[in-house]
Amino acid sequence: MARAGGSQHHGPLPCVDKMSRQPLRVLISGASVAGPTAAYWLCRRGFAVTVVERMPLARVRTSGHAVDLFGPAMDVADWIGVLPAVMDARTRTEIVSFQRQDGRGIEVEMRRLVAGISGRHVEVMRGELAAILYEATRSDAQYMFEDSIQTIFEEPEGIAVTFEHAPADRFDLVIGADGLHSIVRRLVFGPEDQFRRFLGGYLAGAALPNYLGLEGRMVVWNAPGRLAAIYPVHQTTMARGGFLFRRSEELALDHRDVEGQKQALHRIYGEDGWQVPRLLAEMDAADDFYFDSISQIVMDSWVKGRVTLVGDAGYSPGPAVGGGTSVAMVGAYVLAQELAEAGSDYQAGLRAYEDRVRELAAKARSIGPTTMSTLIPRTGIQIRLIPEVLRLVTRLPPNLQQRLFQLQATPARALGSIHLTAPAEK
Ligand SMILES: Cc1cc2nc3c(=O)[nH]c(=O)nc-3n(C[C@H](O)[C@H](O)[C@H](O)COP(=O)(O)OP(=O)(O)OC[C@H]3O[C@@H](n4cnc5c(N)ncnc54)[C@H](O)[C@@H]3O)c2cc1C
């Protein structure tokens, strides 16, 4: 276990325990997007925050894929003061080039396409975003890397937590910001199966050398029901490769069975051409190989006693299909804001958080199935038509484009359902 950060707390009015007058102690599991965002705002309001993250810090920085911040999530980044750093780290992918079976490519301008969806947007690697948020919080929150919660017991006066490595401790609140396979959810709310909704597909990915010399361009190859893609990682010699494929039934695979997952990819893509054989070989060799079902988390309530969930852990709209990063960042901001407003009445704060985020969570979830249809076309005709339609859309005047997208279920539209108030003092 590696520890980092300190626990000096500043802020206008410390949120203190009624009896002891000590700052309320909050444990956050997960240091990706939702975790450090919540940590930032809770520290600002005088909570004593500890963040536990399973991965080493170096791995957090480099792990993950390109993700998007839209509208209100851009505001949250701005209020934290990290927006310039996020903009600087943006992926700079300008073109998506769809490879056709005849070898020709159809190019779609990303900037123009996304401008139609949202006036305010940035694409950034998830690891870079996590690293920026960590830097913004490391001197106020205490971070414990390479560790995990092992057990959680709620007692009348607090929550007793044991860790895999660190000594047992007691907290006033526990926040699960630990993603789709959240341990906090499993320990407190029950097995994952009852909350996971399979959307009919899988995704896999890994880092690989940028052997195609791509710059500002993602290349996408499709066959009915499956795709492969490669995009460069800005200012590095690396790229990310990925596979997305449809499956009406779930594969009988555990999400930790890495060998079984790699074999499944070979079964599904083994006969394919283009760069697929090279991509498969890269996946086989990768030490950051990622494979998961495209699933959502659907819960009636993500608050129980002194424990709550935020971001993917509580209401994932599905990886790559529903704007989960923006939803996580906005959810974390609302959680911290409501807890701070409620002071020592944490139950009122948690209830208010859940109420405010409920509509956003439901709207973001409703996008997944539509996005899947565009992202992974089922037929040869769709494969030919979808890039043509997207290209056509980018050529429409911006106001017409925006009106068209207002009719569609998009992450930006889902995020429009929540109104954030700026922090009292920045
Ligand atoms: C391949 C892929 C592509 C995606 N593309 C997009 C996209 O284009 N746009 C978009 O907006 N979103 C995208 N997403 C979704 C996006 O990554 C998530 O919605 C977002 O990262 C959610 O943030 P989070 O902080 O809630 O959870 P996560 O980012 O999942 O972070 C959870 C953190 O908890 C840690 N953790 C897990 N278990 C434990 C444990 N037991 N103890 C301690 N720590 C633990 C993890 O290591 C991780 O750091 C994509 C996801 C995937 C997988």
Short mmCIF file of C-alpha atoms and ligand atoms in Angstrom, two decimals:
data_model
loop_
_atom_site.label_atom_id
_atom_site.label_comp_id
_atom_site.label_asym_id
_atom_site.label_seq_id
_atom_site.Cartn_x
_atom_site.Cartn_y
_atom_site.Cartn_z
CA MET A 1 0.00 0.00 0.00
CA ALA A 2 1.27 3.48 -0.84
CA ARG A 3 0.03 6.56 0.94
CA ALA A 4 0.04 10.07 -0.46
CA GLY A 5 -1.38 13.43 0.46
CA GLY A 6 -2.11 15.04 3.76
CA SER A 7 -5.11 15.87 5.83
CA GLN A 8 -5.01 19.61 6.29
CA HIS A 9 -8.58 20.72 5.80
CA HIS A 10 -9.69 24.12 4.81
CA GLY A 11 -13.02 25.58 3.86
CA PRO A 12 -15.52 28.06 5.09
CA LEU A 13 -17.45 26.11 7.75
CA PRO A 14 -16.11 22.71 8.75
CA CYS A 15 -18.77 19.99 8.61
CA VAL A 16 -18.40 18.56 12.08
CA ASP A 17 -19.83 15.74 14.11
CA LYS A 18 -22.52 17.04 16.48
CA MET A 19 -21.07 15.28 19.55
CA SER A 20 -17.32 15.37 19.06
CA ARG A 21 -17.15 18.66 17.10
CA GLN A 22 -14.52 16.94 14.94
CA PRO A 23 -14.67 17.16 11.11
CA LEU A 24 -16.84 14.38 9.65
CA ARG A 25 -14.59 11.60 8.35
CA VAL A 26 -15.41 10.39 4.85
CA LEU A 27 -13.91 7.37 3.10
CA ILE A 28 -14.09 7.33 -0.71
CA SER A 29 -13.38 4.10 -2.59
CA GLY A 30 -12.01 4.83 -6.10
CA ALA A 31 -9.69 7.55 -7.41
CA SER A 32 -10.72 7.94 -11.04
CA VAL A 33 -13.29 10.64 -11.86
CA ALA A 34 -16.13 10.62 -9.31
CA GLY A 35 -13.86 9.90 -6.32
CA PRO A 36 -11.40 12.81 -6.58
CA THR A 37 -14.19 15.18 -7.69
CA ALA A 38 -16.17 14.40 -4.54
CA ALA A 39 -12.95 14.57 -2.49
CA TYR A 40 -12.18 18.05 -3.80
CA TRP A 41 -15.50 19.56 -2.81
CA LEU A 42 -15.77 17.70 0.50
CA CYS A 43 -12.29 18.89 1.54
CA ARG A 44 -13.26 22.40 0.58
CA ARG A 45 -16.19 22.20 2.98
CA GLY A 46 -14.15 20.91 5.89
CA PHE A 47 -14.72 17.16 5.74
CA ALA A 48 -11.75 14.92 6.53
CA VAL A 49 -11.40 12.79 3.39
CA THR A 50 -9.52 9.55 2.78
CA VAL A 51 -9.47 8.01 -0.72
CA VAL A 52 -8.58 4.35 -1.24
CA GLU A 53 -7.67 3.18 -4.75
CA ARG A 54 -6.92 -0.37 -5.85
CA MET A 55 -4.44 0.60 -8.58
CA PRO A 56 -0.98 2.13 -8.11
CA LEU A 57 -0.90 5.86 -8.88
CA ALA A 58 1.25 5.35 -12.00
CA ARG A 59 -1.36 2.96 -13.38
CA VAL A 60 -4.23 5.35 -12.65
CA ARG A 61 -2.42 8.00 -14.72
CA THR A 62 -1.98 5.84 -17.81
CA SER A 63 -5.05 3.62 -17.67
CA GLY A 64 -8.19 4.07 -19.67
CA HIS A 65 -9.59 5.31 -22.87
CA ALA A 66 -10.84 8.58 -24.29
CA VAL A 67 -13.81 10.00 -22.36
CA ASP A 68 -15.95 13.11 -22.74
CA LEU A 69 -16.89 16.04 -20.56
CA PHE A 70 -20.04 17.88 -21.61
CA GLY A 71 -21.85 21.05 -20.40
CA PRO A 72 -22.24 20.94 -16.60
CA ALA A 73 -19.24 18.61 -16.17
CA MET A 74 -17.17 21.35 -17.87
CA ASP A 75 -18.54 23.76 -15.25
CA VAL A 76 -17.47 21.44 -12.42
CA ALA A 77 -13.95 21.19 -13.90
CA ASP A 78 -13.92 24.97 -14.24
CA TRP A 79 -15.01 25.53 -10.62
CA ILE A 80 -12.33 23.14 -9.39
CA GLY A 81 -9.86 25.18 -11.42
CA VAL A 82 -8.63 22.31 -13.61
CA LEU A 83 -10.34 23.21 -16.89
CA PRO A 84 -7.17 24.72 -18.45
CA ALA A 85 -5.24 21.53 -17.60
CA VAL A 86 -8.04 19.37 -19.00
CA MET A 87 -8.18 21.42 -22.21
CA ASP A 88 -4.44 21.14 -22.52
CA ALA A 89 -4.64 17.36 -22.15
CA ARG A 90 -7.46 16.95 -24.71
CA THR A 91 -7.04 14.11 -27.18
CA ARG A 92 -7.14 16.31 -30.29
CA THR A 93 -8.88 13.62 -32.32
CA GLU A 94 -10.30 15.63 -35.21
CA ILE A 95 -11.26 12.95 -37.72
CA VAL A 96 -12.94 9.58 -37.51
CA SER A 97 -12.14 7.56 -40.60
CA PHE A 98 -14.52 4.65 -41.27
CA GLN A 99 -12.79 1.94 -43.28
CA ARG A 100 -14.98 0.36 -45.94
CA GLN A 101 -14.66 -3.21 -47.15
CA ASP A 102 -13.35 -1.89 -50.50
CA GLY A 103 -10.43 -0.28 -48.64
CA ARG A 104 -11.70 3.28 -49.00
CA GLY A 105 -12.27 5.46 -45.93
CA ILE A 106 -15.15 7.82 -45.14
CA GLU A 107 -13.98 10.71 -43.01
CA VAL A 108 -16.18 12.43 -40.44
CA GLU A 109 -15.05 15.61 -38.71
CA MET A 110 -15.43 14.96 -34.97
CA ARG A 111 -15.25 18.60 -33.95
CA ARG A 112 -18.20 19.52 -36.15
CA LEU A 113 -20.17 16.47 -35.14
CA VAL A 114 -19.70 17.07 -31.42
CA ALA A 115 -20.34 20.82 -31.78
CA GLY A 116 -23.82 19.86 -32.97
CA ILE A 117 -24.35 17.75 -29.87
CA SER A 118 -22.99 20.18 -27.27
CA GLY A 119 -21.62 23.70 -27.33
CA ARG A 120 -19.20 22.79 -24.52
CA HIS A 121 -17.25 19.58 -24.79
CA VAL A 122 -13.78 18.15 -24.39
CA GLU A 123 -12.42 14.66 -25.02
CA VAL A 124 -9.58 13.58 -22.74
CA MET A 125 -7.97 10.29 -21.71
CA ARG A 126 -9.58 9.02 -18.51
CA GLY A 127 -6.19 8.47 -16.84
CA GLU A 128 -5.11 12.03 -17.58
CA LEU A 129 -8.34 13.39 -16.16
CA ALA A 130 -7.89 11.25 -13.03
CA ALA A 131 -4.30 12.45 -12.66
CA ILE A 132 -5.34 16.10 -12.97
CA LEU A 133 -8.05 15.62 -10.33
CA TYR A 134 -5.59 13.81 -8.06
CA GLU A 135 -3.14 16.73 -8.31
CA ALA A 136 -5.95 19.12 -7.36
CA THR A 137 -6.79 17.13 -4.21
CA ARG A 138 -3.60 15.43 -3.05
CA SER A 139 -2.62 18.06 -0.47
CA ASP A 140 -6.05 18.04 1.22
CA ALA A 141 -7.27 14.45 0.98
CA GLN A 142 -5.32 11.45 2.17
CA TYR A 143 -4.82 8.93 -0.63
CA MET A 144 -4.09 5.23 -0.14
CA PHE A 145 -3.11 3.50 -3.40
CA GLU A 146 -2.83 -0.24 -4.01
CA ASP A 147 -5.39 -1.03 -1.36
CA SER A 148 -9.07 -1.88 -1.14
CA ILE A 149 -11.88 -1.97 1.38
CA GLN A 150 -12.39 -5.51 2.62
CA THR A 151 -15.36 -5.24 4.99
CA ILE A 152 -17.81 -2.53 6.03
CA PHE A 153 -19.89 -2.68 9.21
CA GLU A 154 -22.29 0.05 10.05
CA GLU A 155 -22.49 0.75 13.78
CA PRO A 156 -24.62 3.35 15.57
CA GLU A 157 -21.71 5.75 15.96
CA GLY A 158 -20.03 5.26 12.58
CA ILE A 159 -18.80 2.74 10.03
CA ALA A 160 -16.08 0.26 10.86
CA VAL A 161 -13.99 -0.51 7.76
CA THR A 162 -11.23 -3.05 7.25
CA PHE A 163 -8.78 -2.84 4.36
CA GLU A 164 -6.69 -5.42 2.54
CA HIS A 165 -3.50 -3.69 3.78
CA ALA A 166 -4.11 -0.59 5.90
CA PRO A 167 -5.18 -0.94 9.54
CA ALA A 168 -8.91 -1.00 10.27
CA ASP A 169 -10.49 2.41 10.77
CA ARG A 170 -13.80 4.11 11.50
CA PHE A 171 -15.55 6.74 9.34
CA ASP A 172 -18.73 8.78 9.50
CA LEU A 173 -19.58 8.20 5.82
CA VAL A 174 -18.42 5.86 3.04
CA ILE A 175 -18.74 6.75 -0.66
CA GLY A 176 -18.37 4.07 -3.34
CA ALA A 177 -16.83 5.74 -6.41
CA ASP A 178 -15.32 2.47 -7.53
CA GLY A 179 -16.95 1.92 -10.89
CA LEU A 180 -19.09 -0.73 -12.56
CA HIS A 181 -17.83 -3.55 -10.35
CA SER A 182 -17.92 -1.51 -7.13
CA ILE A 183 -16.87 -3.32 -3.99
CA VAL A 184 -18.83 -0.88 -1.83
CA ARG A 185 -22.00 -1.76 -3.75
CA ARG A 186 -21.36 -5.47 -3.34
CA LEU A 187 -20.60 -5.24 0.38
CA VAL A 188 -23.45 -2.90 1.31
CA PHE A 189 -26.20 -3.33 -1.30
CA GLY A 190 -25.63 -6.92 -2.43
CA PRO A 191 -24.38 -8.92 -5.44
CA GLU A 192 -23.81 -7.08 -8.71
CA ASP A 193 -26.08 -9.33 -10.79
CA GLN A 194 -29.26 -7.84 -9.36
CA PHE A 195 -28.27 -4.32 -10.49
CA ARG A 196 -26.50 -4.97 -13.80
CA ARG A 197 -28.47 -4.61 -17.03
CA PHE A 198 -26.73 -6.13 -20.06
CA LEU A 199 -27.13 -3.97 -23.18
CA GLY A 200 -26.23 -6.68 -25.68
CA GLY A 201 -22.55 -6.11 -26.33
CA TYR A 202 -18.96 -6.23 -25.15
CA LEU A 203 -15.92 -4.04 -25.37
CA ALA A 204 -12.22 -4.71 -25.09
CA GLY A 205 -9.17 -2.51 -25.33
CA ALA A 206 -5.50 -2.02 -24.58
CA ALA A 207 -2.59 0.33 -25.17
CA LEU A 208 -0.36 -0.40 -28.15
CA PRO A 209 2.41 1.37 -30.07
CA ASN A 210 1.10 3.93 -32.56
CA TYR A 211 2.43 1.75 -35.36
CA LEU A 212 0.12 3.33 -37.97
CA GLY A 213 1.56 6.79 -37.18
CA LEU A 214 -1.93 8.20 -36.57
CA GLU A 215 -2.26 11.87 -35.68
CA GLY A 216 -5.58 13.42 -34.69
CA ARG A 217 -7.41 10.55 -36.38
CA MET A 218 -9.31 7.52 -35.18
CA VAL A 219 -9.74 4.68 -37.65
CA VAL A 220 -12.76 2.42 -37.37
CA TRP A 221 -13.36 -0.89 -39.11
CA ASN A 222 -16.79 -2.50 -39.14
CA ALA A 223 -18.35 -5.83 -39.96
CA PRO A 224 -22.00 -6.62 -39.12
CA GLY A 225 -22.30 -6.63 -35.33
CA ARG A 226 -18.68 -5.84 -34.57
CA LEU A 227 -16.03 -3.17 -34.92
CA ALA A 228 -12.37 -2.58 -34.28
CA ALA A 229 -10.77 0.84 -33.80
CA ILE A 230 -7.40 2.50 -33.21
CA TYR A 231 -6.68 6.05 -32.08
CA PRO A 232 -3.46 7.79 -31.07
CA VAL A 233 -2.67 9.00 -27.55
CA HIS A 234 -1.65 12.65 -27.97
CA GLN A 235 2.01 13.57 -27.28
CA THR A 236 3.05 9.95 -26.81
CA THR A 237 4.24 7.19 -29.11
CA MET A 238 1.25 5.10 -28.05
CA ALA A 239 -2.25 4.43 -29.33
CA ARG A 240 -5.33 2.66 -27.97
CA GLY A 241 -6.88 -0.24 -29.78
CA GLY A 242 -10.37 -1.47 -29.11
CA PHE A 243 -13.07 -3.95 -30.08
CA LEU A 244 -16.82 -3.59 -29.64
CA PHE A 245 -19.18 -6.39 -30.58
CA ARG A 246 -22.80 -7.38 -30.19
CA ARG A 247 -24.02 -10.45 -28.39
CA SER A 248 -27.65 -11.15 -27.63
CA GLU A 249 -26.73 -13.51 -24.78
CA GLU A 250 -24.05 -12.85 -22.18
CA LEU A 251 -20.83 -14.81 -22.53
CA ALA A 252 -20.29 -17.27 -19.71
CA LEU A 253 -17.15 -15.41 -18.62
CA ASP A 254 -16.13 -13.84 -15.35
CA HIS A 255 -14.89 -10.24 -15.72
CA ARG A 256 -11.57 -11.36 -14.16
CA ASP A 257 -11.02 -14.32 -16.53
CA VAL A 258 -8.49 -12.55 -18.79
CA GLU A 259 -7.42 -15.64 -20.75
CA GLY A 260 -11.02 -16.62 -21.45
CA GLN A 261 -11.72 -13.07 -22.65
CA LYS A 262 -8.78 -13.05 -25.04
CA GLN A 263 -9.89 -16.41 -26.44
CA ALA A 264 -13.41 -15.04 -26.97
CA LEU A 265 -11.96 -12.15 -29.00
CA HIS A 266 -10.04 -14.61 -31.17
CA ARG A 267 -13.21 -16.67 -31.76
CA ILE A 268 -15.18 -13.58 -32.79
CA TYR A 269 -12.54 -11.69 -34.82
CA GLY A 270 -10.21 -14.54 -35.80
CA GLU A 271 -11.23 -14.57 -39.49
CA ASP A 272 -11.25 -10.79 -39.95
CA GLY A 273 -8.90 -8.71 -42.09
CA TRP A 274 -7.75 -5.04 -41.99
CA GLN A 275 -5.59 -4.43 -38.88
CA VAL A 276 -7.54 -6.96 -36.81
CA PRO A 277 -4.84 -9.70 -36.66
CA ARG A 278 -2.30 -7.15 -35.39
CA LEU A 279 -4.79 -5.78 -32.88
CA LEU A 280 -5.52 -9.26 -31.57
CA ALA A 281 -1.79 -9.91 -31.15
CA GLU A 282 -1.42 -6.60 -29.28
CA MET A 283 -4.30 -7.53 -26.96
CA ASP A 284 -2.67 -10.90 -26.27
CA ALA A 285 0.57 -9.19 -25.21
CA ALA A 286 -0.92 -6.21 -23.36
CA ASP A 287 -0.63 -5.94 -19.59
CA ASP A 288 -3.45 -3.38 -19.40
CA PHE A 289 -5.96 -5.49 -21.37
CA TYR A 290 -9.54 -4.50 -20.60
CA PHE A 291 -12.66 -6.53 -21.41
CA ASP A 292 -16.16 -6.04 -20.12
CA SER A 293 -19.80 -6.32 -21.03
CA ILE A 294 -21.58 -3.15 -22.07
CA SER A 295 -23.86 -3.02 -19.06
CA GLN A 296 -25.63 -0.41 -16.99
CA ILE A 297 -26.18 -0.21 -13.25
CA VAL A 298 -29.83 0.17 -12.34
CA MET A 299 -30.68 0.72 -8.67
CA ASP A 300 -33.85 2.09 -7.07
CA SER A 301 -31.71 3.70 -4.40
CA TRP A 302 -27.98 4.17 -4.02
CA VAL A 303 -28.06 5.36 -0.41
CA LYS A 304 -28.09 3.01 2.60
CA GLY A 305 -27.45 4.34 6.08
CA ARG A 306 -24.09 6.09 6.06
CA VAL A 307 -23.08 4.70 2.66
CA THR A 308 -23.73 5.97 -0.85
CA LEU A 309 -22.54 5.35 -4.40
CA VAL A 310 -21.53 7.89 -7.02
CA GLY A 311 -20.79 7.71 -10.76
CA ASP A 312 -20.57 4.32 -12.47
CA ALA A 313 -20.82 2.51 -9.14
CA GLY A 314 -24.37 3.77 -8.57
CA TYR A 315 -25.77 4.61 -12.00
CA SER A 316 -23.46 3.71 -14.85
CA PRO A 317 -25.19 4.44 -18.15
CA GLY A 318 -22.90 1.83 -19.76
CA PRO A 319 -19.27 2.17 -20.86
CA ALA A 320 -18.80 4.12 -24.10
CA VAL A 321 -22.52 4.62 -24.71
CA GLY A 322 -23.96 7.16 -22.26
CA GLY A 323 -21.59 9.93 -21.19
CA GLY A 324 -20.70 8.18 -17.92
CA THR A 325 -17.72 10.43 -17.20
CA SER A 326 -19.74 13.62 -17.20
CA VAL A 327 -22.49 11.95 -15.21
CA ALA A 328 -19.88 10.79 -12.64
CA MET A 329 -18.36 14.24 -12.30
CA VAL A 330 -21.72 15.98 -11.97
CA GLY A 331 -23.01 13.35 -9.53
CA ALA A 332 -19.92 13.80 -7.34
CA TYR A 333 -20.36 17.57 -7.29
CA VAL A 334 -24.02 17.30 -6.29
CA LEU A 335 -23.20 14.73 -3.59
CA ALA A 336 -20.57 16.93 -1.97
CA GLN A 337 -22.73 20.02 -2.27
CA GLU A 338 -25.73 18.36 -0.60
CA LEU A 339 -23.58 16.86 2.17
CA ALA A 340 -22.04 20.24 2.85
CA GLU A 341 -25.46 21.93 2.92
CA ALA A 342 -26.77 19.32 5.34
CA GLY A 343 -23.86 19.67 7.77
CA SER A 344 -24.09 17.03 10.48
CA ASP A 345 -27.51 15.83 9.19
CA TYR A 346 -25.80 13.59 6.67
CA GLN A 347 -28.98 11.56 6.07
CA ALA A 348 -30.80 14.63 4.75
CA GLY A 349 -27.76 15.37 2.56
CA LEU A 350 -27.67 11.87 1.09
CA ARG A 351 -31.42 11.89 0.40
CA ALA A 352 -31.18 15.28 -1.33
CA TYR A 353 -28.25 14.02 -3.44
CA GLU A 354 -30.19 10.97 -4.56
CA ASP A 355 -33.26 13.03 -5.41
CA ARG A 356 -31.29 15.54 -7.47
CA VAL A 357 -29.37 12.94 -9.46
CA ARG A 358 -32.23 10.49 -10.09
CA GLU A 359 -33.52 12.08 -13.30
CA LEU A 360 -30.03 12.50 -14.76
CA ALA A 361 -29.23 8.85 -14.01
CA ALA A 362 -32.44 7.66 -15.70
CA LYS A 363 -31.98 9.90 -18.76
CA ALA A 364 -28.34 8.89 -19.20
CA ARG A 365 -29.38 5.23 -19.05
CA SER A 366 -31.99 5.71 -21.74
CA ILE A 367 -29.27 6.70 -24.25
CA GLY A 368 -27.31 3.44 -24.24
CA PRO A 369 -29.50 1.34 -26.55
CA THR A 370 -29.69 4.11 -29.20
CA THR A 371 -25.96 4.75 -29.08
CA MET A 372 -25.31 1.02 -29.47
CA SER A 373 -27.29 1.01 -32.74
CA THR A 374 -25.11 3.75 -34.25
CA LEU A 375 -21.89 2.53 -32.73
CA ILE A 376 -22.15 -1.13 -33.71
CA PRO A 377 -24.23 -1.43 -36.91
CA ARG A 378 -25.96 -4.76 -37.40
CA THR A 379 -26.05 -5.02 -41.20
CA GLY A 380 -23.88 -4.24 -44.22
CA ILE A 381 -26.37 -1.56 -45.30
CA GLN A 382 -26.13 0.18 -41.92
CA ILE A 383 -22.33 -0.02 -42.08
CA ARG A 384 -22.39 1.83 -45.40
CA LEU A 385 -25.13 4.30 -44.45
CA ILE A 386 -24.19 5.44 -40.93
CA PRO A 387 -20.84 7.11 -41.81
CA GLU A 388 -22.48 8.80 -44.82
CA VAL A 389 -25.27 10.16 -42.62
CA LEU A 390 -22.81 11.34 -39.97
CA ARG A 391 -20.74 13.09 -42.63
CA LEU A 392 -23.84 14.72 -44.02
CA VAL A 393 -24.84 15.95 -40.56
CA THR A 394 -21.46 17.66 -40.08
CA ARG A 395 -22.10 19.61 -43.28
CA LEU A 396 -25.38 21.08 -42.07
CA PRO A 397 -25.34 24.63 -40.67
CA PRO A 398 -24.55 24.49 -36.91
CA ASN A 399 -28.01 25.68 -35.79
CA LEU A 400 -29.74 23.02 -37.89
CA GLN A 401 -27.36 20.41 -36.55
CA GLN A 402 -28.13 21.47 -33.01
CA ARG A 403 -31.86 21.29 -33.63
CA LEU A 404 -31.46 17.82 -35.10
CA PHE A 405 -29.51 16.59 -32.09
CA GLN A 406 -32.02 18.14 -29.69
CA LEU A 407 -34.44 15.49 -30.97
CA GLN A 408 -31.95 12.71 -30.26
CA ALA A 409 -31.13 11.08 -26.94
CA THR A 410 -27.54 12.27 -26.40
CA PRO A 411 -25.38 12.54 -23.26
CA ALA A 412 -25.43 16.32 -23.61
CA ARG A 413 -29.23 16.30 -23.59
CA ALA A 414 -29.36 14.03 -20.54
CA LEU A 415 -26.95 16.36 -18.74
CA GLY A 416 -29.22 19.26 -19.61
CA SER A 417 -31.76 17.78 -17.18
CA ILE A 418 -29.74 18.88 -14.14
CA HIS A 419 -29.17 22.41 -12.95
CA LEU A 420 -25.97 23.03 -11.00
CA THR A 421 -25.44 26.03 -8.79
CA ALA A 422 -21.91 27.42 -8.65
CA PRO A 423 -20.05 27.03 -5.35
CA ALA A 424 -20.57 29.94 -2.98
CA GLU A 425 -16.92 30.96 -3.12
CA LYS A 426 -14.50 29.69 -5.75
C1 LIG B 1 -13.69 1.19 -23.05
C2 LIG B 1 -14.49 2.28 -22.43
C3 LIG B 1 -14.80 3.40 -23.18
C4 LIG B 1 -15.50 4.45 -22.59
N1 LIG B 1 -15.77 5.54 -23.34
C5 LIG B 1 -16.39 6.60 -22.78
C6 LIG B 1 -16.62 7.76 -23.54
O1 LIG B 1 -16.30 7.84 -24.72
N2 LIG B 1 -17.21 8.81 -22.92
C7 LIG B 1 -17.56 8.76 -21.59
O2 LIG B 1 -18.03 9.76 -21.04
N3 LIG B 1 -17.37 7.67 -20.86
C8 LIG B 1 -16.80 6.57 -21.43
N4 LIG B 1 -16.61 5.45 -20.69
C9 LIG B 1 -17.14 5.38 -19.33
C10 LIG B 1 -16.27 6.10 -18.34
O3 LIG B 1 -14.97 5.56 -18.32
C11 LIG B 1 -16.93 5.97 -16.97
O4 LIG B 1 -18.28 6.31 -17.02
C12 LIG B 1 -16.25 6.91 -15.97
O5 LIG B 1 -14.87 6.64 -15.92
C13 LIG B 1 -16.91 6.73 -14.60
O6 LIG B 1 -16.10 7.30 -13.61
P1 LIG B 1 -16.12 6.74 -12.12
O7 LIG B 1 -15.15 7.55 -11.37
O8 LIG B 1 -17.53 6.64 -11.66
O9 LIG B 1 -15.65 5.22 -12.24
P2 LIG B 1 -14.34 4.60 -12.89
O10 LIG B 1 -13.70 5.53 -13.86
O11 LIG B 1 -14.70 3.25 -13.36
O12 LIG B 1 -13.34 4.48 -11.67
C14 LIG B 1 -13.48 3.56 -10.65
C15 LIG B 1 -12.18 3.58 -9.84
O13 LIG B 1 -12.34 2.72 -8.72
C16 LIG B 1 -11.21 1.89 -8.62
N5 LIG B 1 -11.61 0.67 -7.93
C17 LIG B 1 -12.31 -0.37 -8.40
N6 LIG B 1 -12.46 -1.31 -7.45
C18 LIG B 1 -11.83 -0.83 -6.36
C19 LIG B 1 -11.62 -1.34 -5.05
N7 LIG B 1 -12.07 -2.55 -4.70
N8 LIG B 1 -10.94 -0.59 -4.16
C20 LIG B 1 -10.45 0.64 -4.50
N9 LIG B 1 -10.60 1.16 -5.75
C21 LIG B 1 -11.30 0.43 -6.65
C22 LIG B 1 -10.78 1.65 -10.05
O14 LIG B 1 -9.42 1.22 -10.12
C23 LIG B 1 -10.99 3.04 -10.65
O15 LIG B 1 -9.87 3.87 -10.47
C24 LIG B 1 -15.93 4.38 -21.24
C25 LIG B 1 -15.62 3.25 -20.48
C26 LIG B 1 -14.91 2.22 -21.07
C27 LIG B 1 -14.58 1.02 -20.24
#
